[in-house]
XYZ file of N, CA, C and O in Angstrom:
856
model
N 62.438 20.965 12.122
C 62.862 20.325 13.392
C 62.716 21.231 14.574
O 62.722 22.502 14.258
N 62.491 20.843 15.659
C 62.518 21.630 16.859
C 63.072 20.906 17.945
O 62.575 19.902 18.339
N 64.215 21.328 18.377
C 64.978 20.736 19.562
C 65.449 19.396 19.026
O 65.454 18.488 20.011
N 65.570 19.323 17.858
C 66.183 17.880 17.302
C 65.186 16.991 16.889
O 65.453 15.811 16.730
N 63.814 17.351 17.212
C 62.801 16.430 17.037
C 62.030 16.830 15.935
O 61.877 18.020 15.467
N 61.541 15.751 15.035
C 60.801 15.975 13.802
C 59.319 15.777 14.050
O 58.872 14.892 15.048
N 58.522 16.908 13.791
C 57.178 16.811 14.207
C 56.267 16.490 13.024
O 56.240 17.317 11.913
N 55.393 15.551 12.903
C 54.587 15.175 11.951
C 53.139 15.259 12.476
O 52.929 14.465 13.456
N 52.391 15.785 11.771
C 51.054 15.821 12.453
C 50.056 15.053 11.524
O 50.341 14.871 10.267
N 49.163 14.274 12.104
C 48.112 13.497 11.455
C 46.683 13.975 11.780
O 46.504 14.038 12.897
N 45.927 13.895 10.840
C 44.573 14.368 11.051
C 43.478 13.418 10.251
O 43.964 12.758 9.304
N 42.310 13.893 10.451
C 41.345 12.983 9.706
C 40.215 13.986 9.398
O 39.805 14.968 10.110
N 39.287 13.718 8.350
C 38.167 14.435 8.087
C 37.264 13.634 7.240
O 37.508 12.964 6.194
N 36.141 13.478 7.796
C 34.931 12.942 7.061
C 34.436 14.160 6.109
O 33.922 15.127 6.599
N 34.507 13.788 4.755
C 34.012 14.687 3.798
C 32.677 14.592 3.364
O 32.116 15.340 2.480
N 31.807 13.675 4.014
C 30.425 13.721 3.971
C 29.965 13.573 2.539
O 29.250 14.313 1.850
N 30.206 12.473 1.860
C 29.808 12.203 0.630
C 30.250 13.230 -0.434
O 29.414 13.930 -1.219
N 31.504 13.377 -0.642
C 32.069 14.317 -1.537
C 32.146 13.655 -2.848
O 32.934 12.764 -3.172
N 31.262 13.874 -3.722
C 31.079 13.263 -5.059
C 31.111 14.144 -6.084
O 30.513 15.392 -6.210
N 32.059 13.873 -7.253
C 32.153 14.927 -8.306
C 31.669 14.210 -9.633
O 31.770 14.743 -10.697
N 31.272 13.092 -9.454
C 30.813 12.193 -10.787
C 29.802 12.962 -11.596
O 29.811 12.925 -12.808
N 28.742 13.532 -10.990
C 27.787 14.333 -11.682
C 28.266 15.644 -12.240
O 27.570 16.197 -13.217
N 29.304 16.076 -11.885
C 29.901 17.474 -12.323
C 31.067 17.330 -12.946
O 31.970 18.103 -12.668
N 31.240 16.467 -13.995
C 32.520 16.345 -14.802
C 33.435 15.425 -14.345
O 34.540 15.319 -15.012
N 33.099 14.692 -13.267
C 34.069 13.734 -12.859
C 33.929 12.385 -13.362
O 32.930 12.202 -14.268
N 34.696 11.505 -12.806
C 34.810 10.212 -13.357
C 33.476 9.354 -13.049
O 33.003 9.679 -11.915
N 33.071 8.552 -13.878
C 31.991 7.718 -13.671
C 32.125 7.038 -12.249
O 33.045 6.216 -12.156
N 31.030 6.688 -11.504
C 31.128 5.784 -10.260
C 30.475 4.400 -10.684
O 29.382 4.565 -10.875
N 31.492 3.381 -10.646
C 30.819 2.127 -11.016
C 30.189 1.408 -9.765
O 29.736 0.233 -10.057
N 30.198 2.041 -8.780
C 29.523 1.248 -7.456
C 28.265 1.637 -6.929
O 27.798 1.361 -5.983
N 27.803 2.815 -7.557
C 26.393 3.260 -7.107
C 26.242 4.705 -7.452
O 26.942 5.327 -8.341
N 25.133 5.277 -7.169
C 24.617 6.507 -7.438
C 25.119 7.547 -6.703
O 25.792 7.347 -5.513
N 24.809 8.883 -7.128
C 25.398 10.065 -6.386
C 24.708 10.080 -5.062
O 23.567 10.173 -4.792
N 25.572 10.268 -3.970
C 25.193 10.472 -2.687
C 25.338 11.950 -2.105
O 25.196 12.042 -0.859
N 26.087 12.467 -3.009
C 26.524 13.884 -2.490
C 25.652 15.144 -2.869
O 24.308 14.956 -2.673
N 26.191 16.218 -3.517
C 25.369 17.498 -3.742
C 24.529 17.176 -4.866
O 24.548 16.298 -5.867
N 23.410 17.935 -4.772
C 22.311 17.786 -5.732
C 22.386 18.527 -7.090
O 21.787 18.235 -8.172
N 23.356 19.535 -6.943
C 23.773 20.323 -8.162
C 24.992 20.763 -7.914
O 25.676 20.794 -6.906
N 25.564 21.329 -9.044
C 26.913 21.823 -9.178
C 27.309 22.885 -8.313
O 28.296 23.007 -7.649
N 26.412 23.954 -8.183
C 26.625 24.875 -7.121
C 26.826 24.558 -5.724
O 27.643 24.866 -4.859
N 25.926 23.453 -5.295
C 26.037 22.846 -3.970
C 27.371 22.191 -3.907
O 28.067 22.153 -2.787
N 27.725 21.405 -4.903
C 29.047 20.706 -4.880
C 30.192 21.784 -4.536
O 31.174 21.502 -3.931
N 30.243 23.025 -5.436
C 31.297 23.856 -5.317
C 31.111 24.322 -3.930
O 32.461 24.607 -3.364
N 30.186 24.585 -3.419
C 30.174 25.175 -1.946
C 30.696 24.107 -0.893
O 31.404 24.493 -0.203
N 30.197 22.776 -1.057
C 30.653 21.638 -0.248
C 32.432 21.650 -0.344
O 33.021 21.588 0.514
N 32.827 21.699 -1.804
C 34.073 21.476 -1.978
C 34.878 22.674 -1.369
O 35.955 22.380 -0.655
N 34.596 23.904 -1.539
C 35.340 24.990 -0.826
C 35.057 24.864 0.659
O 36.296 25.195 1.358
N 34.214 24.529 1.229
C 34.112 24.296 2.673
C 35.279 23.140 3.165
O 35.824 23.318 4.207
N 35.178 22.138 2.325
C 36.085 21.096 2.932
C 37.639 21.599 2.583
O 38.355 21.342 3.341
N 37.802 22.277 1.519
C 39.214 22.631 1.241
C 39.623 23.685 2.461
O 40.767 23.674 3.037
N 38.761 24.390 2.860
C 39.008 25.345 4.038
C 39.253 24.570 5.373
O 40.018 24.945 6.252
N 38.530 23.475 5.476
C 38.639 22.546 6.687
C 40.149 21.949 6.649
O 40.722 21.885 7.703
N 40.632 21.342 5.450
C 41.846 20.747 5.303
C 43.024 21.690 5.569
O 43.944 21.362 6.167
N 42.980 22.737 4.930
C 44.027 23.873 5.278
C 44.073 24.346 6.460
O 45.066 24.673 7.150
N 42.864 24.454 7.210
C 42.892 24.756 8.616
C 43.478 23.664 9.463
O 44.098 23.877 10.492
N 43.208 22.482 9.004
C 43.610 21.333 9.779
C 45.059 21.258 9.996
O 46.055 21.199 10.746
N 45.774 21.629 8.709
C 47.301 21.821 8.395
C 47.974 20.496 8.854
O 49.006 20.645 9.652
N 47.453 19.403 8.683
C 48.121 18.238 9.041
C 49.042 17.647 7.865
O 48.832 17.901 6.727
N 50.120 16.999 8.125
C 50.869 16.394 7.092
C 50.514 15.155 6.488
O 50.832 14.853 5.312
N 49.683 14.356 7.214
C 49.028 13.162 6.671
C 47.474 13.382 7.138
O 47.079 13.596 8.130
N 46.746 13.148 6.016
C 45.188 13.451 6.289
C 44.502 12.097 5.850
O 44.522 11.588 4.657
N 43.655 11.288 6.776
C 42.851 10.406 6.499
C 41.422 10.878 6.104
O 40.776 11.733 6.779
N 40.799 10.409 5.093
C 39.595 10.865 4.438
C 38.547 9.693 4.835
O 38.919 8.493 4.514
N 37.277 10.060 5.147
C 36.232 9.151 4.896
C 35.085 9.785 4.160
O 34.999 10.895 4.139
N 34.324 8.886 3.312
C 33.197 9.323 2.579
C 33.716 10.103 1.314
O 32.805 10.858 0.714
N 34.773 9.787 0.797
C 35.206 10.364 -0.632
C 34.595 9.478 -1.701
O 34.545 8.120 -1.507
N 34.230 9.850 -2.656
C 33.411 8.946 -3.772
C 34.645 8.021 -4.175
O 35.724 8.283 -4.491
N 34.075 6.832 -4.415
C 34.872 5.757 -4.872
C 34.779 5.483 -6.482
O 34.351 4.744 -7.135
N 35.304 6.639 -7.257
C 35.329 6.699 -8.680
C 36.892 6.677 -9.135
O 37.198 7.517 -10.056
N 37.633 5.783 -8.541
C 38.919 5.627 -9.090
C 40.142 6.727 -8.601
O 39.814 7.690 -7.846
N 41.170 6.831 -9.319
C 42.204 7.580 -9.075
C 42.827 8.194 -10.310
O 43.995 8.576 -10.290
N 42.105 8.402 -11.373
C 42.217 9.166 -12.504
C 42.375 10.557 -12.348
O 41.928 11.190 -11.195
N 42.556 11.306 -13.423
C 42.861 12.846 -13.294
C 41.126 13.397 -12.942
O 41.142 14.616 -12.407
N 40.162 12.575 -13.351
C 38.838 13.238 -12.958
C 38.125 12.583 -11.822
O 37.064 12.723 -11.451
N 38.871 11.669 -10.967
C 38.348 11.297 -9.609
C 38.276 12.344 -8.759
O 38.662 13.389 -8.712
N 37.212 11.892 -7.789
C 36.784 12.859 -6.723
C 38.156 13.130 -5.670
O 38.335 14.261 -5.423
N 39.013 12.191 -5.332
C 40.185 12.429 -4.783
C 41.143 13.265 -5.279
O 41.813 14.175 -4.726
N 41.248 13.207 -6.703
C 42.172 14.089 -7.440
C 41.632 15.531 -7.566
O 42.306 16.430 -7.327
N 40.417 15.684 -7.642
C 39.701 16.824 -7.777
C 39.860 17.705 -6.407
O 40.160 18.783 -6.334
N 39.759 16.974 -5.221
C 39.866 17.325 -3.913
C 41.209 17.846 -3.717
O 41.465 18.956 -3.300
N 42.305 16.928 -4.157
C 43.747 17.452 -3.901
C 44.140 18.610 -4.671
O 44.760 19.620 -4.131
N 43.508 18.591 -5.982
C 43.802 19.786 -6.854
C 43.233 21.165 -6.238
O 43.983 22.151 -6.252
N 42.068 21.057 -5.720
C 41.388 22.287 -4.878
C 42.221 22.803 -3.836
O 42.471 23.865 -3.535
N 42.657 21.636 -2.957
C 43.384 22.033 -1.691
C 44.718 22.652 -2.278
O 45.145 23.679 -1.664
N 45.496 22.152 -3.172
C 46.681 22.537 -3.465
C 46.672 23.966 -4.037
O 47.683 24.658 -4.126
N 45.763 24.466 -4.578
C 45.662 25.938 -5.194
C 45.554 26.848 -3.978
O 46.103 28.077 -4.468
N 45.449 26.367 -2.711
C 45.675 27.315 -1.621
C 47.286 27.431 -1.414
O 47.563 28.236 -0.470
N 48.007 26.604 -1.921
C 49.550 26.725 -1.497
C 50.037 27.151 -2.936
O 50.469 26.296 -3.849
N 50.610 28.307 -3.079
C 50.782 28.888 -4.348
C 52.280 29.622 -4.347
O 52.803 29.880 -5.470
N 52.910 29.770 -3.079
C 54.324 30.493 -3.168
C 55.272 29.496 -3.495
O 55.503 28.565 -2.626
N 55.868 29.658 -4.672
C 56.891 28.710 -5.088
C 58.412 29.085 -4.595
O 59.217 28.581 -5.040
N 58.470 30.168 -4.180
C 59.861 30.690 -3.715
C 60.607 29.784 -2.430
O 59.815 29.734 -1.417
N 61.508 29.192 -2.778
C 62.008 28.364 -1.700
C 62.461 29.036 -0.362
O 62.434 28.431 0.716
N 62.512 30.398 -0.417
C 62.939 31.170 0.660
C 61.620 31.121 1.603
O 61.768 31.365 2.792
N 60.440 31.045 0.995
C 59.126 31.196 1.843
C 58.679 29.559 2.155
O 57.563 29.373 2.272
N 59.546 28.835 2.270
C 59.163 27.243 2.635
C 58.311 27.130 3.777
O 57.513 26.250 3.947
N 58.552 27.934 4.760
C 57.940 27.932 6.102
C 56.541 28.739 5.883
O 55.831 28.889 6.883
N 56.259 29.461 4.685
C 55.139 30.081 4.750
C 53.908 29.336 4.508
O 53.861 28.079 4.077
N 52.753 29.685 5.250
C 51.611 28.977 5.264
C 50.933 28.847 3.704
O 50.244 27.634 3.632
N 51.436 29.409 2.751
C 50.809 29.336 1.428
C 52.197 28.485 0.449
O 51.936 28.812 -0.741
N 53.173 28.193 1.229
C 54.135 27.668 0.482
C 53.768 26.476 -0.546
O 53.042 25.542 0.150
N 54.254 26.131 -1.512
C 53.994 24.890 -2.222
C 54.494 23.781 -1.662
O 54.126 22.643 -2.020
N 55.324 23.862 -0.744
C 55.966 22.826 0.028
C 54.809 22.030 0.936
O 55.051 20.882 1.271
N 53.780 22.921 1.064
C 52.547 22.074 1.816
C 51.574 21.476 0.928
O 50.569 20.947 1.466
N 51.887 21.351 -0.234
C 50.905 20.556 -1.259
C 50.892 19.073 -0.786
O 51.889 18.514 -0.350
N 49.851 18.525 -1.191
C 49.417 17.083 -0.825
C 49.379 16.273 -2.180
O 49.127 16.719 -3.130
N 49.394 14.975 -1.896
C 49.331 13.999 -3.022
C 48.506 12.914 -2.195
O 48.311 12.842 -1.068
N 47.782 12.074 -2.968
C 47.011 10.981 -2.425
C 47.805 9.540 -2.648
O 48.500 9.424 -3.551
N 47.343 8.737 -1.630
C 47.719 7.311 -1.750
C 46.728 6.597 -2.732
O 45.613 6.452 -2.449
N 47.207 5.839 -3.827
C 46.467 5.546 -4.693
C 46.399 3.695 -4.481
O 47.378 3.360 -3.887
N 45.514 2.938 -5.078
C 45.517 1.529 -5.005
C 45.234 0.997 -6.239
O 44.332 1.212 -7.022
N 46.228 0.143 -6.712
C 46.159 -0.401 -8.003
C 45.427 -1.510 -7.827
O 46.013 -2.826 -7.762
N 43.962 -1.555 -7.832
C 43.102 -2.752 -7.639
C 43.027 -3.833 -8.589
O 42.907 -4.919 -8.281
N 43.522 -3.364 -9.829
C 43.309 -4.483 -10.868
C 44.818 -5.031 -11.289
O 44.826 -5.731 -12.346
N 45.656 -4.509 -10.642
C 47.168 -4.919 -10.773
C 47.793 -4.835 -12.157
O 48.671 -5.310 -12.635
N 47.372 -3.769 -12.836
C 47.860 -3.282 -14.309
C 49.014 -2.486 -14.115
O 49.421 -1.821 -15.081
N 49.386 -1.983 -12.896
C 50.606 -1.115 -12.593
C 50.210 0.369 -13.091
O 51.029 1.199 -13.290
N 49.066 0.675 -13.356
C 48.512 1.993 -13.652
C 47.483 2.582 -12.799
O 46.384 1.720 -12.386
N 47.463 3.693 -12.224
C 46.424 4.282 -11.291
C 45.450 5.129 -12.055
O 45.881 6.137 -12.826
N 44.222 4.664 -12.276
C 43.414 5.288 -13.158
C 41.841 5.118 -12.745
O 41.494 4.596 -11.692
N 41.055 5.323 -13.620
C 39.559 5.248 -13.290
C 39.080 3.894 -13.156
O 37.919 3.558 -12.599
N 39.976 2.840 -13.536
C 39.515 1.520 -13.330
C 40.001 0.899 -12.067
O 39.503 -0.353 -11.679
N 40.589 1.508 -11.239
C 41.004 1.209 -9.913
C 39.941 1.680 -8.932
O 39.289 2.842 -9.065
N 39.699 1.108 -7.940
C 38.832 1.637 -6.680
C 39.182 0.840 -5.462
O 39.859 -0.260 -5.461
N 38.845 1.339 -4.375
C 39.152 0.823 -3.091
C 37.704 0.354 -2.511
O 36.851 1.083 -2.009
N 37.519 -1.143 -2.495
C 36.240 -1.748 -1.971
C 35.087 -1.511 -3.088
O 35.391 -1.189 -4.326
N 33.921 -1.886 -2.688
C 33.051 -2.000 -3.622
C 31.701 -1.157 -3.309
O 30.537 -1.197 -4.041
N 31.896 -0.114 -2.354
C 30.745 0.776 -1.911
C 31.049 1.974 -2.847
O 32.057 2.221 -3.460
N 30.092 2.633 -2.998
C 30.104 4.156 -3.790
C 30.947 5.024 -2.961
O 31.355 5.941 -3.610
N 31.111 4.957 -1.735
C 32.135 5.985 -1.059
C 33.336 5.051 -0.398
O 33.028 3.631 -0.254
N 34.342 5.654 -0.326
C 35.581 4.936 0.282
C 36.472 5.801 1.212
O 36.122 6.879 1.388
N 37.515 5.135 1.659
C 38.429 5.828 2.472
C 39.538 6.280 1.746
O 39.798 5.814 0.618
N 40.371 7.177 2.275
C 41.438 7.903 1.458
C 42.477 8.197 2.268
O 42.483 8.576 3.671
N 43.762 8.556 1.769
C 44.727 9.150 2.619
C 45.591 10.170 1.738
O 45.816 9.922 0.567
N 45.770 11.235 2.267
C 46.485 12.293 1.679
C 47.968 12.577 2.646
O 47.838 12.400 3.582
N 48.921 13.059 1.902
C 50.275 13.165 2.447
C 51.031 14.356 1.819
O 50.766 14.552 0.625
N 51.643 15.045 2.569
C 52.769 15.986 1.925
C 54.110 15.398 1.792
O 54.836 15.171 2.753
N 54.494 15.346 0.438
C 55.854 14.661 0.183
C 57.073 15.464 0.787
O 58.060 14.961 0.892
N 56.693 16.856 1.030
C 57.921 17.534 1.552
C 58.122 17.165 3.098
O 59.195 17.433 3.726
N 57.159 16.244 3.777
C 57.475 15.812 5.059
C 57.497 14.376 5.222
O 58.511 13.803 6.028
N 56.820 13.543 4.357
C 56.981 12.083 4.503
C 56.938 11.508 3.005
O 56.666 12.049 2.067
N 57.596 10.274 3.062
C 57.682 9.643 1.687
C 56.940 8.338 1.939
O 57.191 7.503 3.046
N 56.097 7.829 0.856
C 55.361 6.573 1.268
C 56.284 5.188 0.953
O 57.110 5.373 -0.065
N 56.308 4.335 1.935
C 57.152 3.240 1.744
C 56.383 2.013 1.161
O 56.873 1.315 0.308
N 55.100 1.869 1.724
C 54.162 0.783 1.215
C 52.792 1.242 1.551
O 52.657 1.983 2.417
N 51.743 0.605 0.738
C 50.513 0.660 1.120
C 49.937 -0.629 1.172
O 50.264 -1.642 0.566
N 48.675 -0.879 1.788
C 47.948 -2.137 1.775
C 46.609 -1.699 2.013
O 46.097 -0.529 2.598
N 45.864 -2.720 1.658
C 44.257 -2.777 1.946
C 43.884 -3.640 2.870
O 44.065 -4.979 2.601
N 43.290 -3.453 4.034
C 42.910 -4.381 5.071
C 41.413 -4.765 5.067
O 40.698 -3.915 5.288
N 41.263 -5.856 4.528
C 39.847 -6.433 4.638
C 39.231 -6.372 5.941
O 39.734 -6.761 7.053
N 37.980 -5.943 6.322
C 37.441 -5.769 7.756
C 36.465 -7.106 7.778
O 35.977 -7.631 6.756
N 36.052 -7.078 8.820
C 35.206 -8.383 9.341
C 33.730 -8.093 8.612
O 33.202 -6.961 8.361
N 33.262 -9.266 8.235
C 31.785 -9.278 7.689
C 30.820 -10.236 8.627
O 31.347 -10.902 9.390
N 29.664 -9.912 8.549
C 28.605 -10.556 9.472
C 27.729 -11.149 8.318
O 26.997 -10.668 7.507
N 27.492 -12.386 8.720
C 26.546 -13.205 7.735
C 25.489 -13.978 8.849
O 25.929 -15.019 9.322
N 24.568 -13.359 9.102
C 23.426 -13.716 10.172
C 22.173 -13.932 9.552
O 22.052 -13.924 8.358
N 21.238 -14.711 10.267
C 19.917 -14.938 9.709
C 19.171 -13.691 9.441
O 19.375 -12.604 9.823
N 18.225 -13.803 8.355
C 17.453 -12.810 7.817
C 16.517 -12.395 9.060
O 16.182 -13.320 9.788
N 16.096 -11.322 9.300
C 15.358 -10.751 10.365
C 13.875 -11.114 9.996
O 13.363 -10.820 8.724
N 13.161 -11.741 11.002
C 11.865 -12.145 10.618
C 10.959 -11.516 11.844
O 11.413 -11.054 12.727
N 9.698 -11.480 11.444
C 8.642 -10.978 12.737
C 8.180 -12.171 13.457
O 8.652 -13.392 13.268
N 7.337 -12.014 14.339
C 6.819 -12.907 15.291
C 6.082 -14.216 14.573
O 6.089 -15.402 15.179
N 5.707 -13.944 13.280
C 5.073 -14.978 12.587
C 6.065 -15.827 11.632
O 5.719 -16.589 10.775
N 7.278 -15.639 11.925
C 8.419 -16.088 11.233
C 8.227 -15.776 9.788
O 8.830 -16.621 8.775
N 7.730 -14.576 9.343
C 7.986 -14.033 7.979
C 9.037 -13.038 7.887
O 9.005 -12.183 8.865
N 9.603 -12.980 6.746
C 10.735 -12.018 6.288
C 10.173 -10.637 6.494
O 9.146 -10.311 5.747
N 10.820 -9.846 7.069
C 10.361 -8.425 7.252
C 10.743 -7.640 6.062
O 12.022 -7.827 5.666
N 9.809 -6.806 5.404
C 10.193 -6.052 4.337
C 9.874 -4.623 4.732
O 9.028 -4.319 5.342
N 10.622 -3.690 3.867
C 10.139 -2.100 4.051
C 8.942 -1.897 3.142
O 8.323 -2.557 2.453
N 8.701 -0.557 3.139
C 7.481 -0.109 2.388
C 7.663 -0.339 0.820
O 6.579 -0.334 0.285
N 8.924 -0.468 0.423
C 8.971 -0.625 -1.013
C 9.083 -2.207 -1.361
O 9.173 -2.569 -2.580
N 8.953 -3.108 -0.325
C 9.016 -4.471 -0.811
C 10.226 -5.261 -0.618
O 10.299 -6.342 -0.700
N 11.275 -4.302 -0.263
C 12.723 -4.932 -0.074
C 12.730 -5.539 1.352
O 12.093 -4.959 2.174
N 13.764 -6.698 1.268
C 14.039 -7.445 2.446
C 14.489 -6.216 3.496
O 15.427 -5.343 3.174
N 14.040 -6.015 4.526
C 14.494 -5.101 5.696
C 15.909 -5.211 6.153
O 16.633 -4.314 6.239
N 16.191 -6.482 6.642
C 17.515 -6.816 7.070
C 17.830 -8.355 6.657
O 17.291 -9.362 7.175
N 18.908 -8.392 5.643
C 19.151 -9.860 5.143
C 19.899 -10.466 6.129
O 20.142 -11.840 6.037
N 20.583 -9.756 7.036
C 21.639 -10.448 7.903
C 23.032 -10.337 7.566
O 23.916 -10.693 8.371
N 23.317 -10.117 6.215
C 24.594 -9.878 5.679
C 25.009 -8.396 5.735
O 24.274 -7.549 5.202
N 26.022 -8.153 6.450
C 26.466 -6.888 6.664
C 27.997 -6.801 6.591
O 28.666 -7.754 6.816
N 28.400 -5.579 5.949
C 29.944 -5.574 5.684
C 30.378 -4.418 6.262
O 29.641 -3.238 6.259
N 31.756 -4.252 6.322
C 32.180 -2.705 6.784
C 33.279 -2.396 5.576
O 33.782 -3.264 4.768
N 33.541 -1.188 5.257
C 34.401 -0.667 4.242
C 35.746 -1.043 4.565
O 36.408 -1.044 5.720
N 36.613 -1.468 3.527
C 37.953 -1.737 3.619
C 38.799 -0.484 4.002
O 38.377 0.713 4.006
N 39.904 -1.059 4.894
C 40.638 -0.149 5.444
C 41.891 0.227 4.547
O 42.534 -0.641 4.019
N 42.290 1.463 4.323
C 43.533 1.701 3.572
C 44.661 2.129 4.590
O 44.289 2.746 5.500
N 45.741 1.418 4.352
C 46.812 1.761 5.423
C 48.226 2.087 4.458
O 48.337 1.507 3.443
N 48.919 2.892 4.997
C 50.233 3.157 4.429
C 51.200 3.422 5.521
O 51.174 3.963 6.528
N 52.427 2.944 5.287
C 53.595 3.203 5.933
C 54.534 4.157 5.321
O 54.891 4.055 4.162
N 54.820 5.346 5.947
C 55.522 6.399 5.473
C 56.873 6.564 6.085
O 57.127 6.053 7.425
N 57.931 6.686 5.455
C 59.148 7.348 6.245
C 59.138 8.727 6.263
O 58.872 9.661 5.379
N 59.628 9.105 7.433
C 59.632 10.460 7.925
C 60.889 11.176 7.421
O 61.963 10.653 7.522
N 60.745 12.034 6.416
C 61.972 12.557 5.522
C 63.009 13.100 6.522
O 62.823 13.495 7.755
N 64.406 12.599 6.170
C 65.401 13.232 6.857
C 65.640 12.525 8.274
O 66.398 12.970 9.059
N 64.999 11.408 8.373
C 64.978 10.585 9.616
C 65.090 9.217 9.357
O 64.587 8.797 8.204
N 65.392 8.353 10.160
C 65.243 6.933 9.943
C 63.996 6.284 10.442
O 63.762 5.044 10.527
N 62.923 7.306 10.698
C 61.825 6.644 11.332
C 60.782 6.297 10.149
O 60.578 7.055 9.210
N 59.770 5.594 10.670
C 58.554 5.083 9.837
C 57.404 5.396 10.810
O 57.226 5.306 11.967
N 56.360 5.512 9.893
C 55.072 5.770 10.575
C 53.840 5.172 9.712
O 53.858 5.363 8.550
N 53.111 4.221 10.440
C 52.081 3.822 9.803
C 50.622 4.393 10.011
O 50.335 4.450 11.352
N 49.880 4.599 9.129
C 48.503 5.182 9.377
C 47.457 4.397 8.695
O 47.794 4.038 7.451
N 46.562 4.027 9.315
C 45.419 3.238 8.779
C 44.048 4.075 8.930
O 43.692 4.503 10.044
N 43.354 4.093 7.832
C 42.113 4.903 7.921
C 40.817 3.985 7.954
O 40.628 3.212 6.971
N 40.046 3.968 8.821
C 38.879 3.220 9.076
C 37.648 3.851 8.951
O 37.549 5.130 9.407
N 36.453 3.280 8.350
C 35.243 4.017 8.395
C 34.247 2.984 8.489
O 33.943 2.229 7.714
N 33.890 2.608 9.753
C 33.069 1.599 10.166
C 31.594 1.753 9.661
O 31.187 2.876 9.280
N 30.718 0.739 9.686
C 29.457 0.829 9.167
C 28.704 2.078 10.099
O 28.851 2.282 11.166
N 27.745 2.674 9.362
C 26.834 3.765 9.809
C 26.174 3.092 11.102
O 25.692 2.044 11.061
N 25.964 4.096 11.977
C 25.089 3.638 13.174
C 23.667 3.539 12.765
O 22.962 2.935 13.547
N 23.233 3.804 11.572
C 21.971 3.315 11.072
C 21.692 2.031 10.610
O 20.771 1.599 10.202
N 22.998 1.413 10.354
C 22.974 0.020 9.767
C 22.315 -0.955 10.865
O 22.648 -0.847 12.102
N 21.523 -1.874 10.430
C 21.002 -2.979 11.398
C 22.096 -4.121 11.501
O 22.336 -4.643 10.339
N 22.505 -4.642 12.645
C 23.319 -5.600 12.713
C 22.759 -6.414 13.883
O 22.279 -5.924 14.898
N 23.214 -7.850 13.931
C 22.910 -8.585 15.028
C 23.986 -8.368 16.316
O 24.928 -8.060 16.058
């Protein structure tokens, strides 16, 4: 607290296709690897992202482009949290305000997509190979509820050329079907510890600027 006010910081980070499935992580049921080409590159990417998150030092962190391979022990989001939390190693309660105190550790918000009351590799958020995520510090906030917000879809005519022929790319695939989707939004309402206040955070990742839309 400072002058009787509680300060909660919120940040975001696009992790640029952080995929661990090819390197001992859980299988991705929604698509192929979009991340690092080899394990050395993955470890370099992971280290840079850990440094970015610890430097951000936010109490709640929204993630974009994390691999959508569940919420089990070998998921990308769990591996990311584990790597971040290694930077917070001081367990002494007297050092709670230290930059490396374990009080700064994070957990992730999971989504029980199949309704079996277990968060594991069978759950996912949306149907794309990548998804959004939320991390938070239990020392600062407590989760009250979470939800997934479906985003708008576009169902337009297929793109044709001047001869009214469906346009295709060099591999023979339809260039633009007219059907376009946005990734689902993860949202969570948090209680700010030691206060009666709540805070809702929603993480959006809109379609790439490279996507063709009407």
